[in-house]
mmCIF file of C-alpha atoms in Angstrom:
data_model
loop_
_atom_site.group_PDB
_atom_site.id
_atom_site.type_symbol
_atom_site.label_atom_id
_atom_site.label_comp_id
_atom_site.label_asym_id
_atom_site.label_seq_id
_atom_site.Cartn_x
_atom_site.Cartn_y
_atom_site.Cartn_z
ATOM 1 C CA UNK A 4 325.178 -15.490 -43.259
ATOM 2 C CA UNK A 5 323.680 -17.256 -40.883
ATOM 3 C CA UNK A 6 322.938 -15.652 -37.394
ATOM 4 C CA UNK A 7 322.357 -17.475 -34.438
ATOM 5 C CA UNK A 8 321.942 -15.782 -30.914
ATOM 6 C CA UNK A 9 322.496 -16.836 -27.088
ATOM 7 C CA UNK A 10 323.427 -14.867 -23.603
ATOM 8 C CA UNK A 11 327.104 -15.953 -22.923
ATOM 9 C CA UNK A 12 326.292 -17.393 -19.752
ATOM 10 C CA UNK A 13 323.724 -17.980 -17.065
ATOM 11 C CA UNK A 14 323.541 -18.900 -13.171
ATOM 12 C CA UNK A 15 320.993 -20.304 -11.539
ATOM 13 C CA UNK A 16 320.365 -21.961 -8.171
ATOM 14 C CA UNK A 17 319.916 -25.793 -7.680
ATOM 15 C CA UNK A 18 316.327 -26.751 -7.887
ATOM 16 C CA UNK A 19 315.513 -23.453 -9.809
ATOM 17 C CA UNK A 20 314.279 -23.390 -12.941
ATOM 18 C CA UNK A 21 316.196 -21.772 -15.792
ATOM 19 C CA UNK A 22 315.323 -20.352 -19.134
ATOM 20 C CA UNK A 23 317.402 -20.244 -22.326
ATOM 21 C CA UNK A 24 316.956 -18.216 -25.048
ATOM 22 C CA UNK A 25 317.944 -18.736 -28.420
ATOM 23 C CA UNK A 26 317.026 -16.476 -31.575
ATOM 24 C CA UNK A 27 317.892 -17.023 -35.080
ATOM 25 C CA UNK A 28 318.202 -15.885 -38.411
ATOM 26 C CA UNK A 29 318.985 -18.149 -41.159
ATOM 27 C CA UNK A 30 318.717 -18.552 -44.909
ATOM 28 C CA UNK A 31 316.360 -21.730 -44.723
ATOM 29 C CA UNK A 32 314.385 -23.747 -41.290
ATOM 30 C CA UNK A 33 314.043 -27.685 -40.749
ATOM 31 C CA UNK A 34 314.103 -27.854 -37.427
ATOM 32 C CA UNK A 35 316.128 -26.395 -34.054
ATOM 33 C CA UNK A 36 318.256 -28.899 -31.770
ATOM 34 C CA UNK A 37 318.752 -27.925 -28.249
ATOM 35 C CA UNK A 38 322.412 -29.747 -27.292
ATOM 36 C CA UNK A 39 324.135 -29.989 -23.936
ATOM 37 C CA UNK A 40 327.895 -29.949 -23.780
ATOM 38 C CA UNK A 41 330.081 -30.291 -20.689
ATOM 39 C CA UNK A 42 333.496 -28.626 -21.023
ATOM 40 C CA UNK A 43 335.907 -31.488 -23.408
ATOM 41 C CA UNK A 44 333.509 -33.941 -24.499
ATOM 42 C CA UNK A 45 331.174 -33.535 -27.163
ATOM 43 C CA UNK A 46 327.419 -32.483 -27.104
ATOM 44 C CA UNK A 47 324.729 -34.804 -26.614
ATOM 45 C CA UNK A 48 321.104 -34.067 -28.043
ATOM 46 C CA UNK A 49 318.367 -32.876 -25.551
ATOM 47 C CA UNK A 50 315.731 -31.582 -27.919
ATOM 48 C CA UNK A 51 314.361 -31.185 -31.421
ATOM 49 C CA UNK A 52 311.691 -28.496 -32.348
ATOM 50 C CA UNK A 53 310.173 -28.530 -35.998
ATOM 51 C CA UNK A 54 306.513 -27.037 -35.670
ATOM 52 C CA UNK A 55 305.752 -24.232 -33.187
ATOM 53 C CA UNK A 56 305.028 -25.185 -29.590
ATOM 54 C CA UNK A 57 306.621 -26.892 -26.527
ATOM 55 C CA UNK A 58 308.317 -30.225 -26.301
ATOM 56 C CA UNK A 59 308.136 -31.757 -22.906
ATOM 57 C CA UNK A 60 311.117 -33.713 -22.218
ATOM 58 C CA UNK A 61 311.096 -34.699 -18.509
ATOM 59 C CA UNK A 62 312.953 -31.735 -16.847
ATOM 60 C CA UNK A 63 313.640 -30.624 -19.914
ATOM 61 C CA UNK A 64 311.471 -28.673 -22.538
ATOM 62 C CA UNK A 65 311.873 -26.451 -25.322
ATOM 63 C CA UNK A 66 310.003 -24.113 -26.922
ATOM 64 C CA UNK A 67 309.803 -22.750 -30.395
ATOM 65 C CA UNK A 68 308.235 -20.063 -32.792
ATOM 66 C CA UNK A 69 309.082 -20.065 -36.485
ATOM 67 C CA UNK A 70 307.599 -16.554 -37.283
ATOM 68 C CA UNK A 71 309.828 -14.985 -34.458
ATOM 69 C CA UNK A 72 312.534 -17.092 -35.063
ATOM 70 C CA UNK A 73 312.864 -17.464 -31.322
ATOM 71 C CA UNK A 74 312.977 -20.927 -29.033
ATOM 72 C CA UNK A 75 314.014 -21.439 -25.438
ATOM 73 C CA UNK A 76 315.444 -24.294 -23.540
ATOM 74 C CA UNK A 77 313.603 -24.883 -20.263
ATOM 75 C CA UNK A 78 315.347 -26.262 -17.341
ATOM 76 C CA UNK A 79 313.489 -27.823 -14.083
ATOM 77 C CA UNK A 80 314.104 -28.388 -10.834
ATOM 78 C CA UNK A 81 317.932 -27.589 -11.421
ATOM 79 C CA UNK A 82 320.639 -30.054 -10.443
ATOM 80 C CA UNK A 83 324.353 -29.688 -10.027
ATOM 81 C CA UNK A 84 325.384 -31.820 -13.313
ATOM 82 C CA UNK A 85 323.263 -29.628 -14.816
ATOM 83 C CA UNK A 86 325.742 -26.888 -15.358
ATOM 84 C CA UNK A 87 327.010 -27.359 -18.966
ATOM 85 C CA UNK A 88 327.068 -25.122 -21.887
ATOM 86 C CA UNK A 89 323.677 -25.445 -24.081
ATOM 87 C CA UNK A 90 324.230 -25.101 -27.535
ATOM 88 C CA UNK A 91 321.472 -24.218 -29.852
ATOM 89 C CA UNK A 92 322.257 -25.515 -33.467
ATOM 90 C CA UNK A 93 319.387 -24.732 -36.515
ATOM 91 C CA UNK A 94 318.994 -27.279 -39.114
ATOM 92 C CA UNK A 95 319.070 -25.297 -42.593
ATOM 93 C CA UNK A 96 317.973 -28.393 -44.405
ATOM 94 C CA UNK A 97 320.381 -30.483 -43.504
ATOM 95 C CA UNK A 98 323.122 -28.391 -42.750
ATOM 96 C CA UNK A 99 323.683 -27.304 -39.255
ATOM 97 C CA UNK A 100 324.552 -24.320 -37.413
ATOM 98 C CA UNK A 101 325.050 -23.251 -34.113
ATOM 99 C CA UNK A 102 324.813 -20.864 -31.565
ATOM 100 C CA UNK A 103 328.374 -19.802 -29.186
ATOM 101 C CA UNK A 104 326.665 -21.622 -26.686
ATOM 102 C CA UNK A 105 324.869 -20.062 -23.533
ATOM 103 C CA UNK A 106 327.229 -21.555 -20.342
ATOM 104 C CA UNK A 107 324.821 -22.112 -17.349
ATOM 105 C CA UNK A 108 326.927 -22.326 -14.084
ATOM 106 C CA UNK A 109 324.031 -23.759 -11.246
ATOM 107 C CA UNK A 110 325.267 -22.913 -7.474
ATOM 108 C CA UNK A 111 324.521 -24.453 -4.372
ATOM 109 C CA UNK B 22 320.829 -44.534 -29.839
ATOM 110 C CA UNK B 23 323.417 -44.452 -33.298
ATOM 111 C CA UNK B 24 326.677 -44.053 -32.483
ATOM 112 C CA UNK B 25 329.720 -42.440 -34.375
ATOM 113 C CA UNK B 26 333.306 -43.031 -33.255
ATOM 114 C CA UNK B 27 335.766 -40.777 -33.838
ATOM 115 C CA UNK B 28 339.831 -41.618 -33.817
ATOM 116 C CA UNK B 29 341.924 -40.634 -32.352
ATOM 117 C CA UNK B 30 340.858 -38.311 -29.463
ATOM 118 C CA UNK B 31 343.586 -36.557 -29.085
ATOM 119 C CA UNK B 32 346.576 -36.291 -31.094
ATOM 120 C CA UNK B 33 349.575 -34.060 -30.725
ATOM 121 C CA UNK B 34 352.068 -33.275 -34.037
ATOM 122 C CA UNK B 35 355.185 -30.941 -34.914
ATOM 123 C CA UNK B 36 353.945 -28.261 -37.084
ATOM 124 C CA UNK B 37 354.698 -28.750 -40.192
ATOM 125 C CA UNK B 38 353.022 -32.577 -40.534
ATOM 126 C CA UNK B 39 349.707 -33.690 -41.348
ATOM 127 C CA UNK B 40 347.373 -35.486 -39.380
ATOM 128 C CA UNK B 41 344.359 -37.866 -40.121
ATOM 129 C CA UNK B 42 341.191 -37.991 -38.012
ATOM 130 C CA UNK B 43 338.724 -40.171 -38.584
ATOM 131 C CA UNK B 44 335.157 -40.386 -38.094
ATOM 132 C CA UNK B 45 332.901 -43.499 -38.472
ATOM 133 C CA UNK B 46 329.060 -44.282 -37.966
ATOM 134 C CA UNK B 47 329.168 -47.812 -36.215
ATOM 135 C CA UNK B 48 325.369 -48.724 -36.424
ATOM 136 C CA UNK B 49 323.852 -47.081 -39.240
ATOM 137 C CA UNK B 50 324.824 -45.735 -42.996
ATOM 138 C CA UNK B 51 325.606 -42.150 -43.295
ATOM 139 C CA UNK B 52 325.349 -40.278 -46.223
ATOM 140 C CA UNK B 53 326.230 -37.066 -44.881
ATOM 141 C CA UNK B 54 328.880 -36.218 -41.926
ATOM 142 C CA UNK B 55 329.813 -32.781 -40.773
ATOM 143 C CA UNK B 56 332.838 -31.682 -39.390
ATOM 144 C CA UNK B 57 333.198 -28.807 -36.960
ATOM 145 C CA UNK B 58 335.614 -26.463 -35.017
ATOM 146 C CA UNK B 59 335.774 -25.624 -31.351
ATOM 147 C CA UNK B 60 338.038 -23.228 -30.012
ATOM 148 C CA UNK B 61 338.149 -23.040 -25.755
ATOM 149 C CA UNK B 62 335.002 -21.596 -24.489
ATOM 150 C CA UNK B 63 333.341 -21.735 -28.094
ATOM 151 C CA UNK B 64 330.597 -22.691 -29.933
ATOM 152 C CA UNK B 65 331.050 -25.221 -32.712
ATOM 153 C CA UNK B 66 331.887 -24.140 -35.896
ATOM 154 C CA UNK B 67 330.559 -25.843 -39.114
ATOM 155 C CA UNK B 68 333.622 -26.437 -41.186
ATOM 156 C CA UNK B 69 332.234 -28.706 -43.847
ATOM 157 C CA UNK B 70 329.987 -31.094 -45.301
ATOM 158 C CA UNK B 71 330.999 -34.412 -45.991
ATOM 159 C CA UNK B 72 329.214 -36.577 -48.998
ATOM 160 C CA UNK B 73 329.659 -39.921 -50.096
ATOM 161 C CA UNK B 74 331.084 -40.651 -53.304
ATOM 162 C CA UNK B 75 331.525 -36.630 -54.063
ATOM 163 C CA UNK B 76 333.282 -33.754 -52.701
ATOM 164 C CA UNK B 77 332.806 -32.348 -49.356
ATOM 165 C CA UNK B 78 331.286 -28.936 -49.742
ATOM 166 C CA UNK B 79 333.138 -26.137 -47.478
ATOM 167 C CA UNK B 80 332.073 -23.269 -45.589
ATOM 168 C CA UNK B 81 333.050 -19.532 -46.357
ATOM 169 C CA UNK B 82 336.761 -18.765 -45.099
ATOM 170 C CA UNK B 83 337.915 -22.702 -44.441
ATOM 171 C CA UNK B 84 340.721 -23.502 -47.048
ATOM 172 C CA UNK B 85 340.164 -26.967 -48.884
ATOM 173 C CA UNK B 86 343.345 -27.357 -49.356
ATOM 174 C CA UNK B 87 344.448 -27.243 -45.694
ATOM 175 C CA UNK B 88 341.441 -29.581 -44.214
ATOM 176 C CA UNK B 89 341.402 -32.563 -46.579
ATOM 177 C CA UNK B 90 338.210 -34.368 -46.155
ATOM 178 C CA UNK B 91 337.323 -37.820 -48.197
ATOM 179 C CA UNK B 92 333.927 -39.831 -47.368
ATOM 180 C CA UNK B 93 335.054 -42.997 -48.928
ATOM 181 C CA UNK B 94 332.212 -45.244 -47.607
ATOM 182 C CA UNK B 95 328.949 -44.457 -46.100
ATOM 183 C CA UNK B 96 330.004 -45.401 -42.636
ATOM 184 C CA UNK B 97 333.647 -43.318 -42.981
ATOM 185 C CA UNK B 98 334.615 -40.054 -42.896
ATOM 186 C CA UNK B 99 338.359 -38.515 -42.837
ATOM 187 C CA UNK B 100 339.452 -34.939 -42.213
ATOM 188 C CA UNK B 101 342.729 -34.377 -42.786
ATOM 189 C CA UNK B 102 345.070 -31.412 -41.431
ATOM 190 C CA UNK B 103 347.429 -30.793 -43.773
ATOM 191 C CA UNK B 104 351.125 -29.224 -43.072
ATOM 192 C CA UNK B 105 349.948 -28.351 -39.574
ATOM 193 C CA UNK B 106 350.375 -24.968 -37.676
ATOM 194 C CA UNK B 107 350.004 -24.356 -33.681
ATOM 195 C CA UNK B 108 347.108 -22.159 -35.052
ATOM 196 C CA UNK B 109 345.320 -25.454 -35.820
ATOM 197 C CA UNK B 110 345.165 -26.558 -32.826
ATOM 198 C CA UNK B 111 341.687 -27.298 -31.867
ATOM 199 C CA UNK B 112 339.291 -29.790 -31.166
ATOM 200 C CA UNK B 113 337.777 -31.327 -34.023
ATOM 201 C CA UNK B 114 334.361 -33.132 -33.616
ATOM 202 C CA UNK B 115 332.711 -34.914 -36.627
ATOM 203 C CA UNK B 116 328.566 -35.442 -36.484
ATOM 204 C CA UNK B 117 326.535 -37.709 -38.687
ATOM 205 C CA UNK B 118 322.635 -37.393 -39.406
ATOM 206 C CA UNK B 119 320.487 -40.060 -39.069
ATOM 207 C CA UNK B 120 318.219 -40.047 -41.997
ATOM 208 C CA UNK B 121 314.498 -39.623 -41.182
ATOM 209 C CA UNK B 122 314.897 -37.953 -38.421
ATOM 210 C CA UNK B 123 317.128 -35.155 -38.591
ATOM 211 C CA UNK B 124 318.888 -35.817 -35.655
ATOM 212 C CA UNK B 125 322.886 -35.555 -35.188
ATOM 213 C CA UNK B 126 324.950 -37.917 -33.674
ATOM 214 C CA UNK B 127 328.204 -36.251 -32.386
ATOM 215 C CA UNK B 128 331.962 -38.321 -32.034
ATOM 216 C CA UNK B 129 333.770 -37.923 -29.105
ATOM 217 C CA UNK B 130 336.011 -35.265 -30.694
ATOM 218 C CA UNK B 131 339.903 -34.996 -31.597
ATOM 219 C CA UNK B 132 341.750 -32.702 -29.407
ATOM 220 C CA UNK B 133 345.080 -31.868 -31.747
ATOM 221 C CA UNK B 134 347.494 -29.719 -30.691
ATOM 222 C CA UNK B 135 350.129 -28.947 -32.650
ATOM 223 C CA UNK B 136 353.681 -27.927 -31.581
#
């Protein structure tokens, strides 16, 4: 099977910064997506990861490590709209699987 | 960015029925389109693989004979829930990759509930 792990849920303060970790086991690797979903609407793509190292995305970044089969979804300067679910979904050659999502709730 | 539409967005059915959702790439040709299940508070859940011009290709424990699922054209993509059961009930939200780059381009989901 395929194995994909996040925490549940997060909370963080506005202007904070927030980590999200994401580890994974799976039968093949082309690449880890970093989506953002807000509760009934679908997600909509925030990052892509294919070699190791950290993609700097504005206030967003994500990191990644194929031999630990590990990335994390960074998350500056923390705003309100912010608070989402972030899904993190593994591309096994063109087939895609996620994680249950890691809900980040950011308070006042 | 590519965009995939997805119809209807919410549908609601007597159990028992079947319902059609359909899920289109508007601005570019898709080969491949995946469809997935999300349950409240979930993640989503792969269901299948959709492939032009063959047969989609399902994941362990979804029955093929209950989600129907025909990729007629490279643009279109249609999952159908046959003889529908409130357990079905579910969003539904189809994703097509854009070739060369990997990246997935989500509908805007089907919410069906069945009665």
């Amino acid at each position: 099977g395929q194995n994909i792990d996040q925490p549940t849920e997060m909370t963080a303060t506005e202007g904070a910064i927030v980590q999200i970790n994401c580890t994974y086991q799976t039968s093949g690797f082309n690449g880890l997506f970093w989506y953002q979903q807000h509760a009934g609407e679908a997600p909509t793509f925030l990052s892509y990861n294919v070699l190791d190292g950290l993609e700097e995305k504005g206030r967003f970044s994500s990191f990644l490590s194929r031999s630990k089969g590990y990335s994390y979804l960074l998350l500056k300067e923390l705003q309100m709209k912010d608070s989402a679910s972030y899904l993190c979904a593994v591309d096994n050659f063109n087939k895609f699987y996620f994680g249950s999502g890691t809900k980040l709730n950011v308070k006042p | 960015g590519a965009v995939v539409s997805q119809h209807p967005s919410r549908v609601i059915c007597k159990s028992g029925t079947s319902v059609k959702i359909e899920c289109r790439s508007l601005d570019f040709q898709a080969t491949t389109m995946f469809w997935y299940r999300q349950f409240p508070k979930q993640s989503l859940m792969l269901m299948a693989t959709s492939n032009e011009g063959s047969k989609a290709t399902y994941e362990q424990g979804v029955e093929k004979d209950k989600f129907l699922i025909n990729h007629a054209s490279l643009t279109l993509s249609t999952l159908t829930v046959t003889s529908a059961h409130p357990e079905d009930s579910s969003f539904y939200i189809c994703s097509a990759s854009l070739v060369g780059t990997g990246e997935l381009f989500f509908g805007e989901g089907s919410r069906l509930t069945v009665l």
